[in-house]
JSON list of C-alpha atoms and ligand atoms in Angstrom, two decimals:
[
{"chain": "B", "resi": 760, "resn": "MET", "atom": "CA", "xyz": [0.18, -0.04, -0.09]},
{"chain": "B", "resi": 761, "resn": "ASN", "atom": "CA", "xyz": [1.62, 3.34, -1.32]},
{"chain": "B", "resi": 762, "resn": "CYS", "atom": "CA", "xyz": [-0.77, 5.75, -2.94]},
{"chain": "B", "resi": 763, "resn": "ILE", "atom": "CA", "xyz": [-1.35, 8.34, -0.98]},
{"chain": "B", "resi": 764, "resn": "PHE", "atom": "CA", "xyz": [-5.24, 7.95, -0.96]},
{"chain": "B", "resi": 765, "resn": "GLU", "atom": "CA", "xyz": [-5.10, 4.00, -0.02]},
{"chain": "B", "resi": 766, "resn": "LYS", "atom": "CA", "xyz": [-3.48, 5.28, 3.31]},
{"chain": "B", "resi": 767, "resn": "ILE", "atom": "CA", "xyz": [-6.62, 8.19, 3.91]},
{"chain": "B", "resi": 768, "resn": "VAL", "atom": "CA", "xyz": [-8.26, 4.72, 3.06]},
{"chain": "B", "resi": 769, "resn": "ALA", "atom": "CA", "xyz": [-6.63, 2.62, 5.86]},
{"chain": "B", "resi": 770, "resn": "GLY", "atom": "CA", "xyz": [-6.56, 5.63, 8.11]},
{"chain": "B", "resi": 771, "resn": "GLU", "atom": "CA", "xyz": [-3.22, 6.08, 8.17]},
{"chain": "B", "resi": 772, "resn": "ILE", "atom": "CA", "xyz": [-3.06, 9.96, 7.08]},
{"chain": "B", "resi": 773, "resn": "PRO", "atom": "CA", "xyz": [-6.28, 12.06, 8.45]},
{"chain": "B", "resi": 774, "resn": "SER", "atom": "CA", "xyz": [-9.23, 12.95, 6.15]},
{"chain": "B", "resi": 775, "resn": "ASN", "atom": "CA", "xyz": [-12.21, 14.96, 7.07]},
{"chain": "B", "resi": 776, "resn": "LYS", "atom": "CA", "xyz": [-14.73, 12.83, 5.74]},
{"chain": "B", "resi": 777, "resn": "VAL", "atom": "CA", "xyz": [-18.02, 13.41, 4.24]},
{"chain": "B", "resi": 778, "resn": "LEU", "atom": "CA", "xyz": [-19.49, 10.23, 3.77]},
{"chain": "B", "resi": 779, "resn": "GLU", "atom": "CA", "xyz": [-18.53, 6.62, 3.10]},
{"chain": "B", "resi": 780, "resn": "ASN", "atom": "CA", "xyz": [-19.20, 3.34, 2.66]},
{"chain": "B", "resi": 781, "resn": "ASP", "atom": "CA", "xyz": [-17.96, -0.43, 2.42]},
{"chain": "B", "resi": 782, "resn": "LYS", "atom": "CA", "xyz": [-16.68, 0.77, -1.58]},
{"chain": "B", "resi": 783, "resn": "PHE", "atom": "CA", "xyz": [-16.40, 4.43, -1.37]},
{"chain": "B", "resi": 784, "resn": "LEU", "atom": "CA", "xyz": [-14.98, 7.40, 0.38]},
{"chain": "B", "resi": 785, "resn": "ALA", "atom": "CA", "xyz": [-15.94, 11.53, 0.32]},
{"chain": "B", "resi": 786, "resn": "PHE", "atom": "CA", "xyz": [-13.34, 13.75, 2.22]},
{"chain": "B", "resi": 787, "resn": "HIS", "atom": "CA", "xyz": [-12.82, 17.76, 1.52]},
{"chain": "B", "resi": 788, "resn": "ASP", "atom": "CA", "xyz": [-9.79, 18.17, -0.92]},
{"chain": "B", "resi": 789, "resn": "ILE", "atom": "CA", "xyz": [-6.86, 19.70, 1.38]},
{"chain": "B", "resi": 790, "resn": "ASN", "atom": "CA", "xyz": [-6.65, 22.89, -1.24]},
{"chain": "B", "resi": 791, "resn": "PRO", "atom": "CA", "xyz": [-10.25, 23.63, -1.82]},
{"chain": "B", "resi": 792, "resn": "LYS", "atom": "CA", "xyz": [-10.82, 25.35, -4.90]},
{"chain": "B", "resi": 793, "resn": "ALA", "atom": "CA", "xyz": [-14.39, 26.45, -4.57]},
{"chain": "B", "resi": 794, "resn": "PRO", "atom": "CA", "xyz": [-16.54, 26.61, -1.41]},
{"chain": "B", "resi": 795, "resn": "VAL", "atom": "CA", "xyz": [-17.51, 22.99, -1.44]},
{"chain": "B", "resi": 796, "resn": "HIS", "atom": "CA", "xyz": [-14.58, 20.65, -2.79]},
{"chain": "B", "resi": 797, "resn": "ILE", "atom": "CA", "xyz": [-14.84, 17.13, -2.08]},
{"chain": "B", "resi": 798, "resn": "LEU", "atom": "CA", "xyz": [-12.48, 14.67, -3.67]},
{"chain": "B", "resi": 799, "resn": "ILE", "atom": "CA", "xyz": [-14.94, 10.66, -3.85]},
{"chain": "B", "resi": 800, "resn": "ILE", "atom": "CA", "xyz": [-12.69, 7.55, -4.48]},
{"chain": "B", "resi": 801, "resn": "PRO", "atom": "CA", "xyz": [-13.47, 4.13, -4.85]},
{"chain": "B", "resi": 802, "resn": "LYS", "atom": "CA", "xyz": [-11.62, 2.33, -1.68]},
{"chain": "B", "resi": 803, "resn": "GLN", "atom": "CA", "xyz": [-9.87, -0.47, -4.08]},
{"chain": "B", "resi": 804, "resn": "HIS", "atom": "CA", "xyz": [-7.20, 1.33, -5.93]},
{"chain": "B", "resi": 805, "resn": "TYR", "atom": "CA", "xyz": [-7.62, 2.01, -9.84]},
{"chain": "B", "resi": 806, "resn": "ALA", "atom": "CA", "xyz": [-4.89, 4.12, -11.32]},
{"chain": "B", "resi": 807, "resn": "ASN", "atom": "CA", "xyz": [-7.05, 6.92, -12.88]},
{"chain": "B", "resi": 808, "resn": "PHE", "atom": "CA", "xyz": [-10.72, 6.37, -14.46]},
{"chain": "B", "resi": 809, "resn": "GLN", "atom": "CA", "xyz": [-9.21, 5.01, -17.78]},
{"chain": "B", "resi": 810, "resn": "GLU", "atom": "CA", "xyz": [-8.99, 2.08, -15.60]},
{"chain": "B", "resi": 811, "resn": "MET", "atom": "CA", "xyz": [-12.07, 1.77, -13.59]},
{"chain": "B", "resi": 812, "resn": "ASP", "atom": "CA", "xyz": [-14.26, -0.74, -13.72]},
{"chain": "B", "resi": 813, "resn": "PRO", "atom": "CA", "xyz": [-17.87, -0.15, -15.29]},
{"chain": "B", "resi": 814, "resn": "ALA", "atom": "CA", "xyz": [-20.12, -1.92, -13.17]},
{"chain": "B", "resi": 815, "resn": "LEU", "atom": "CA", "xyz": [-18.24, -0.38, -9.74]},
{"chain": "B", "resi": 816, "resn": "MET", "atom": "CA", "xyz": [-18.87, 3.37, -11.50]},
{"chain": "B", "resi": 817, "resn": "GLY", "atom": "CA", "xyz": [-22.56, 1.97, -11.08]},
{"chain": "B", "resi": 818, "resn": "GLU", "atom": "CA", "xyz": [-21.95, 1.90, -7.89]},
{"chain": "B", "resi": 819, "resn": "MET", "atom": "CA", "xyz": [-19.98, 5.08, -7.49]},
{"chain": "B", "resi": 820, "resn": "THR", "atom": "CA", "xyz": [-22.73, 7.48, -9.68]},
{"chain": "B", "resi": 821, "resn": "LYS", "atom": "CA", "xyz": [-25.00, 6.45, -6.64]},
{"chain": "B", "resi": 822, "resn": "PHE", "atom": "CA", "xyz": [-22.60, 7.52, -4.24]},
{"chain": "B", "resi": 823, "resn": "ILE", "atom": "CA", "xyz": [-21.56, 10.88, -5.85]},
{"chain": "B", "resi": 824, "resn": "GLN", "atom": "CA", "xyz": [-25.09, 11.46, -6.04]},
{"chain": "B", "resi": 825, "resn": "GLU", "atom": "CA", "xyz": [-25.62, 10.63, -2.27]},
{"chain": "B", "resi": 826, "resn": "VAL", "atom": "CA", "xyz": [-22.72, 12.95, -1.49]},
{"chain": "B", "resi": 827, "resn": "ALA", "atom": "CA", "xyz": [-24.43, 15.84, -3.62]},
{"chain": "B", "resi": 828, "resn": "ILE", "atom": "CA", "xyz": [-27.08, 15.32, -1.41]},
{"chain": "B", "resi": 829, "resn": "THR", "atom": "CA", "xyz": [-25.63, 15.70, 1.97]},
{"chain": "B", "resi": 830, "resn": "LEU", "atom": "CA", "xyz": [-23.90, 18.67, 0.93]},
{"chain": "B", "resi": 831, "resn": "GLY", "atom": "CA", "xyz": [-26.93, 20.42, -0.13]},
{"chain": "B", "resi": 832, "resn": "VAL", "atom": "CA", "xyz": [-25.76, 21.06, -3.15]},
{"chain": "B", "resi": 833, "resn": "ASP", "atom": "CA", "xyz": [-27.66, 18.56, -5.49]},
{"chain": "B", "resi": 834, "resn": "LYS", "atom": "CA", "xyz": [-30.43, 21.10, -6.32]},
{"chain": "B", "resi": 835, "resn": "SER", "atom": "CA", "xyz": [-28.05, 24.12, -6.74]},
{"chain": "B", "resi": 836, "resn": "GLY", "atom": "CA", "xyz": [-25.58, 22.13, -9.05]},
{"chain": "B", "resi": 837, "resn": "TYR", "atom": "CA", "xyz": [-22.01, 21.17, -8.94]},
{"chain": "B", "resi": 838, "resn": "ARG", "atom": "CA", "xyz": [-19.30, 20.44, -10.93]},
{"chain": "B", "resi": 839, "resn": "LEU", "atom": "CA", "xyz": [-17.64, 16.84, -11.17]},
{"chain": "B", "resi": 840, "resn": "VAL", "atom": "CA", "xyz": [-14.03, 16.42, -12.37]},
{"chain": "B", "resi": 841, "resn": "THR", "atom": "CA", "xyz": [-11.97, 14.04, -12.70]},
{"chain": "B", "resi": 842, "resn": "ASN", "atom": "CA", "xyz": [-8.23, 14.37, -14.08]},
{"chain": "B", "resi": 843, "resn": "CYS", "atom": "CA", "xyz": [-7.10, 11.45, -15.89]},
{"chain": "B", "resi": 844, "resn": "GLY", "atom": "CA", "xyz": [-3.13, 10.69, -17.22]},
{"chain": "B", "resi": 845, "resn": "GLU", "atom": "CA", "xyz": [-0.49, 13.67, -17.79]},
{"chain": "B", "resi": 846, "resn": "ASN", "atom": "CA", "xyz": [-3.03, 15.49, -20.20]},
{"chain": "B", "resi": 847, "resn": "GLY", "atom": "CA", "xyz": [-5.47, 15.48, -17.85]},
{"chain": "B", "resi": 848, "resn": "GLY", "atom": "CA", "xyz": [-3.12, 16.62, -15.06]},
{"chain": "B", "resi": 849, "resn": "GLN", "atom": "CA", "xyz": [-3.98, 14.04, -12.57]},
{"chain": "B", "resi": 850, "resn": "GLU", "atom": "CA", "xyz": [-1.25, 14.20, -9.68]},
{"chain": "B", "resi": 851, "resn": "VAL", "atom": "CA", "xyz": [-2.59, 11.47, -7.30]},
{"chain": "B", "resi": 852, "resn": "MET", "atom": "CA", "xyz": [-2.77, 7.62, -9.47]},
{"chain": "B", "resi": 853, "resn": "HIS", "atom": "CA", "xyz": [-5.86, 6.78, -7.37]},
{"chain": "B", "resi": 854, "resn": "LEU", "atom": "CA", "xyz": [-9.09, 7.64, -9.46]},
{"chain": "B", "resi": 855, "resn": "HIS", "atom": "CA", "xyz": [-11.26, 10.51, -7.76]},
{"chain": "B", "resi": 856, "resn": "PHE", "atom": "CA", "xyz": [-13.71, 13.03, -8.83]},
{"chain": "B", "resi": 857, "resn": "HIS", "atom": "CA", "xyz": [-13.67, 15.91, -7.82]},
{"chain": "B", "resi": 858, "resn": "LEU", "atom": "CA", "xyz": [-17.23, 17.70, -6.87]},
{"chain": "B", "resi": 859, "resn": "LEU", "atom": "CA", "xyz": [-16.65, 21.75, -6.80]},
{"chain": "B", "resi": 860, "resn": "GLY", "atom": "CA", "xyz": [-20.12, 23.58, -5.66]},
{"chain": "B", "resi": 861, "resn": "GLY", "atom": "CA", "xyz": [-21.75, 26.29, -3.63]},
{"chain": "B", "resi": 862, "resn": "THR", "atom": "CA", "xyz": [-21.08, 29.15, -6.16]},
{"chain": "B", "resi": 863, "resn": "MET", "atom": "CA", "xyz": [-21.24, 30.05, -9.85]},
{"chain": "B", "resi": 864, "resn": "LEU", "atom": "CA", "xyz": [-18.43, 27.88, -11.23]},
{"chain": "B", "resi": 865, "resn": "LYS", "atom": "CA", "xyz": [-16.31, 29.97, -13.62]},
{"chain": "B", "resi": 866, "resn": "TRP", "atom": "CA", "xyz": [-15.77, 27.79, -17.35]},
{"chain": "B", "resi": 867, "resn": "THR", "atom": "CA", "xyz": [-12.03, 28.28, -18.29]},
{"chain": "B", "resi": 868, "resn": "ASP", "atom": "CA", "xyz": [-10.16, 28.09, -21.75]},
{"chain": "B", "resi": 869, "resn": "ASN", "atom": "CA", "xyz": [-8.47, 24.83, -21.33]},
{"chain": "B", "resi": 870, "resn": "HIS", "atom": "CA", "xyz": [-6.36, 25.44, -23.98]},
{"chain": "B", "resi": 871, "resn": "ALA", "atom": "CA", "xyz": [-2.25, 25.79, -23.27]},
{"chain": "B", "resi": 872, "resn": "ALA", "atom": "CA", "xyz": [-1.51, 29.26, -23.45]},
{"chain": "B", "resi": 873, "resn": "ASN", "atom": "CA", "xyz": [0.47, 28.73, -26.63]},
{"chain": "B", "resi": 874, "resn": "THR", "atom": "CA", "xyz": [-1.09, 27.04, -28.97]},
{"chain": "B", "resi": 875, "resn": "LYS", "atom": "CA", "xyz": [1.83, 25.33, -30.38]},
{"chain": "B", "resi": 876, "resn": "ASP", "atom": "CA", "xyz": [2.73, 23.73, -27.10]},
{"chain": "B", "resi": 877, "resn": "ASN", "atom": "CA", "xyz": [0.13, 21.62, -27.97]},
{"chain": "B", "resi": 878, "resn": "PHE", "atom": "CA", "xyz": [2.09, 20.01, -31.12]},
{"chain": "T", "resi": 1861, "resn": "LIG", "atom": "P1", "xyz": [-5.49, 15.97, -9.00]},
{"chain": "T", "resi": 1861, "resn": "LIG", "atom": "O1", "xyz": [-4.50, 16.47, -9.12]},
{"chain": "T", "resi": 1861, "resn": "LIG", "atom": "O2", "xyz": [-6.88, 15.81, -10.11]},
{"chain": "T", "resi": 1861, "resn": "LIG", "atom": "O3", "xyz": [-4.44, 14.75, -9.26]},
{"chain": "T", "resi": 1861, "resn": "LIG", "atom": "O4", "xyz": [-6.05, 16.67, -7.93]},
{"chain": "T", "resi": 1861, "resn": "LIG", "atom": "C1", "xyz": [-5.48, 15.68, -6.12]},
{"chain": "T", "resi": 1861, "resn": "LIG", "atom": "C2", "xyz": [-6.20, 16.64, -5.52]},
{"chain": "T", "resi": 1861, "resn": "LIG", "atom": "O5", "xyz": [-5.85, 15.77, -4.06]},
{"chain": "T", "resi": 1861, "resn": "LIG", "atom": "C3", "xyz": [-5.18, 18.06, -5.48]},
{"chain": "T", "resi": 1861, "resn": "LIG", "atom": "O6", "xyz": [-6.66, 18.52, -5.61]},
{"chain": "T", "resi": 1861, "resn": "LIG", "atom": "C4", "xyz": [-5.31, 18.06, -3.58]},
{"chain": "T", "resi": 1861, "resn": "LIG", "atom": "O7", "xyz": [-5.47, 19.27, -3.48]},
{"chain": "T", "resi": 1861, "resn": "LIG", "atom": "C5", "xyz": [-5.51, 16.81, -3.05]},
{"chain": "T", "resi": 1861, "resn": "LIG", "atom": "N1", "xyz": [-5.02, 16.53, -2.05]},
{"chain": "T", "resi": 1861, "resn": "LIG", "atom": "C6", "xyz": [-4.12, 15.96, -1.97]},
{"chain": "T", "resi": 1861, "resn": "LIG", "atom": "N2", "xyz": [-3.72, 15.25, -0.89]},
{"chain": "T", "resi": 1861, "resn": "LIG", "atom": "C7", "xyz": [-4.71, 15.76, -0.20]},
{"chain": "T", "resi": 1861, "resn": "LIG", "atom": "C8", "xyz": [-4.83, 14.82, 1.37]},
{"chain": "T", "resi": 1861, "resn": "LIG", "atom": "N3", "xyz": [-4.03, 14.82, 2.24]},
{"chain": "T", "resi": 1861, "resn": "LIG", "atom": "N4", "xyz": [-6.04, 15.18, 1.76]},
{"chain": "T", "resi": 1861, "resn": "LIG", "atom": "C9", "xyz": [-7.24, 15.62, 1.17]},
{"chain": "T", "resi": 1861, "resn": "LIG", "atom": "N5", "xyz": [-6.92, 16.26, -0.17]},
{"chain": "T", "resi": 1861, "resn": "LIG", "atom": "C10", "xyz": [-5.90, 16.04, -0.62]}
]
Protein backbone atom coordinates (compact mmCIF):
# COMPACT_ATOMS: atom_id res chain seq x y z
CA MET A 1 0.00 0.00 0.00
CA ASN A 2 1.71 3.19 -1.07
CA CYS A 3 -0.59 5.75 -2.65
CA ILE A 4 -1.72 8.65 -0.49
CA PHE A 5 -5.44 8.00 -1.00
CA GLU A 6 -5.02 4.35 0.00
CA LYS A 7 -3.42 5.64 3.20
CA ILE A 8 -6.45 7.87 3.74
CA VAL A 9 -8.76 4.86 3.23
CA ALA A 10 -6.68 2.91 5.76
CA GLY A 11 -6.82 5.80 8.25
CA GLU A 12 -3.03 6.20 8.21
CA ILE A 13 -3.45 9.79 6.98
CA PRO A 14 -6.31 11.86 8.44
CA SER A 15 -9.08 13.23 6.24
CA ASN A 16 -12.18 15.32 6.77
CA LYS A 17 -14.79 12.75 5.77
CA VAL A 18 -18.17 13.61 4.29
CA LEU A 19 -19.62 10.18 3.51
CA GLU A 20 -18.36 6.60 3.48
CA ASN A 21 -19.55 3.08 2.79
CA ASP A 22 -17.76 -0.21 2.26
CA LYS A 23 -16.69 0.67 -1.30
CA PHE A 24 -16.35 4.47 -1.51
CA LEU A 25 -15.15 7.45 0.49
CA ALA A 26 -15.80 11.19 0.14
CA PHE A 27 -13.63 13.76 1.95
CA HIS A 28 -12.78 17.45 1.74
CA ASP A 29 -9.96 18.46 -0.60
CA ILE A 30 -7.03 19.84 1.40
CA ASN A 31 -6.67 22.76 -1.04
CA PRO A 32 -10.25 23.74 -1.93
CA LYS A 33 -10.87 25.53 -5.24
CA ALA A 34 -14.52 26.33 -4.45
CA PRO A 35 -16.67 26.74 -1.31
CA VAL A 36 -17.54 23.05 -1.69
CA HIS A 37 -14.65 20.90 -2.93
CA ILE A 38 -14.92 17.21 -2.16
CA LEU A 39 -12.87 14.29 -3.42
CA ILE A 40 -14.73 11.05 -4.03
CA ILE A 41 -12.77 7.82 -4.41
CA PRO A 42 -13.28 4.08 -4.68
CA LYS A 43 -11.58 2.32 -1.75
CA GLN A 44 -10.11 -0.22 -4.14
CA HIS A 45 -7.14 1.15 -6.05
CA TYR A 46 -7.71 2.17 -9.68
CA ALA A 47 -5.04 4.45 -11.10
CA ASN A 48 -7.51 6.64 -12.96
CA PHE A 49 -10.85 6.74 -14.76
CA GLN A 50 -9.46 4.86 -17.76
CA GLU A 51 -8.70 1.88 -15.48
CA MET A 52 -12.03 1.98 -13.61
CA ASP A 53 -14.39 -1.03 -13.59
CA PRO A 54 -17.56 0.15 -15.40
CA ALA A 55 -19.81 -1.94 -13.15
CA LEU A 56 -18.32 -0.38 -10.01
CA MET A 57 -18.67 3.03 -11.67
CA GLY A 58 -22.42 2.43 -11.72
CA GLU A 59 -22.39 2.01 -7.96
CA MET A 60 -20.10 5.01 -7.62
CA THR A 61 -22.60 7.15 -9.51
CA LYS A 62 -25.18 6.48 -6.80
CA PHE A 63 -22.64 7.29 -4.09
CA ILE A 64 -21.70 10.59 -5.75
CA GLN A 65 -25.39 11.53 -5.95
CA GLU A 66 -25.67 10.83 -2.22
CA VAL A 67 -22.63 13.01 -1.53
CA ALA A 68 -24.27 15.88 -3.42
CA ILE A 69 -27.43 15.48 -1.33
CA THR A 70 -25.41 15.30 1.91
CA LEU A 71 -23.68 18.57 1.00
CA GLY A 72 -26.93 20.22 -0.06
CA VAL A 73 -25.76 20.98 -3.61
CA ASP A 74 -27.96 18.45 -5.43
CA LYS A 75 -30.49 21.18 -6.31
CA SER A 76 -28.17 24.20 -6.67
CA GLY A 77 -25.82 22.24 -8.92
CA TYR A 78 -22.17 21.30 -8.98
CA ARG A 79 -19.32 20.28 -11.24
CA LEU A 80 -17.86 16.79 -11.31
CA VAL A 81 -14.29 16.54 -12.64
CA THR A 82 -11.80 13.74 -12.95
CA ASN A 83 -8.30 14.45 -14.19
CA CYS A 84 -7.02 11.43 -16.10
CA GLY A 85 -3.35 10.96 -16.87
CA GLU A 86 -0.68 13.41 -17.91
CA ASN A 87 -2.67 15.63 -20.26
CA GLY A 88 -5.54 15.63 -17.79
CA GLY A 89 -3.21 17.08 -15.15
CA GLN A 90 -3.69 14.18 -12.74
CA GLU A 91 -1.40 14.44 -9.70
CA VAL A 92 -2.65 11.69 -7.39
CA MET A 93 -2.68 8.36 -9.22
CA HIS A 94 -5.76 6.93 -7.52
CA LEU A 95 -9.07 7.58 -9.28
CA HIS A 96 -10.88 10.52 -7.73
CA PHE A 97 -13.70 12.79 -8.71
CA HIS A 98 -13.65 16.42 -7.66
CA LEU A 99 -17.14 17.61 -6.70
CA LEU A 100 -17.12 21.41 -6.82
CA GLY A 101 -19.98 23.70 -5.88
CA GLY A 102 -21.38 26.23 -3.47
CA THR A 103 -21.00 29.08 -5.96
CA MET A 104 -21.47 29.85 -9.66
CA LEU A 105 -18.40 28.16 -11.14
CA LYS A 106 -16.29 29.68 -13.90
CA TRP A 107 -15.60 27.78 -17.10
CA THR A 108 -12.07 28.41 -18.33
CA ASP A 109 -10.33 28.09 -21.66
CA ASN A 110 -8.43 24.85 -21.33
CA HIS A 111 -6.09 25.34 -24.27
CA ALA A 112 -2.42 25.84 -23.49
CA ALA A 113 -1.49 29.53 -23.47
CA ASN A 114 0.66 28.98 -26.54
CA THR A 115 -1.25 26.73 -28.94
CA LYS A 116 2.04 25.54 -30.39
CA ASP A 117 2.58 23.80 -27.06
CA ASN A 118 -0.11 21.36 -28.04
CA PHE A 119 1.73 19.96 -31.04
P1 LIG B 1 -5.58 15.82 -9.16
O1 LIG B 1 -4.71 16.96 -9.65
O2 LIG B 1 -6.86 15.70 -9.93
O3 LIG B 1 -4.81 14.52 -9.07
O4 LIG B 1 -6.05 16.24 -7.72
C1 LIG B 1 -5.42 15.85 -6.54
C2 LIG B 1 -6.14 16.58 -5.42
O5 LIG B 1 -5.84 15.92 -4.20
C3 LIG B 1 -5.74 18.04 -5.28
O6 LIG B 1 -6.90 18.85 -5.41
C4 LIG B 1 -5.16 18.10 -3.85
O7 LIG B 1 -5.47 19.31 -3.20
C5 LIG B 1 -5.81 16.91 -3.20
N1 LIG B 1 -5.10 16.32 -2.08
C6 LIG B 1 -3.81 15.89 -2.04
N2 LIG B 1 -3.50 15.38 -0.86
C7 LIG B 1 -4.62 15.45 -0.10
C8 LIG B 1 -4.95 15.07 1.25
N3 LIG B 1 -4.06 14.49 2.07
N4 LIG B 1 -6.21 15.32 1.69
C9 LIG B 1 -7.11 15.90 0.89
N5 LIG B 1 -6.87 16.28 -0.38
C10 LIG B 1 -5.65 16.06 -0.87
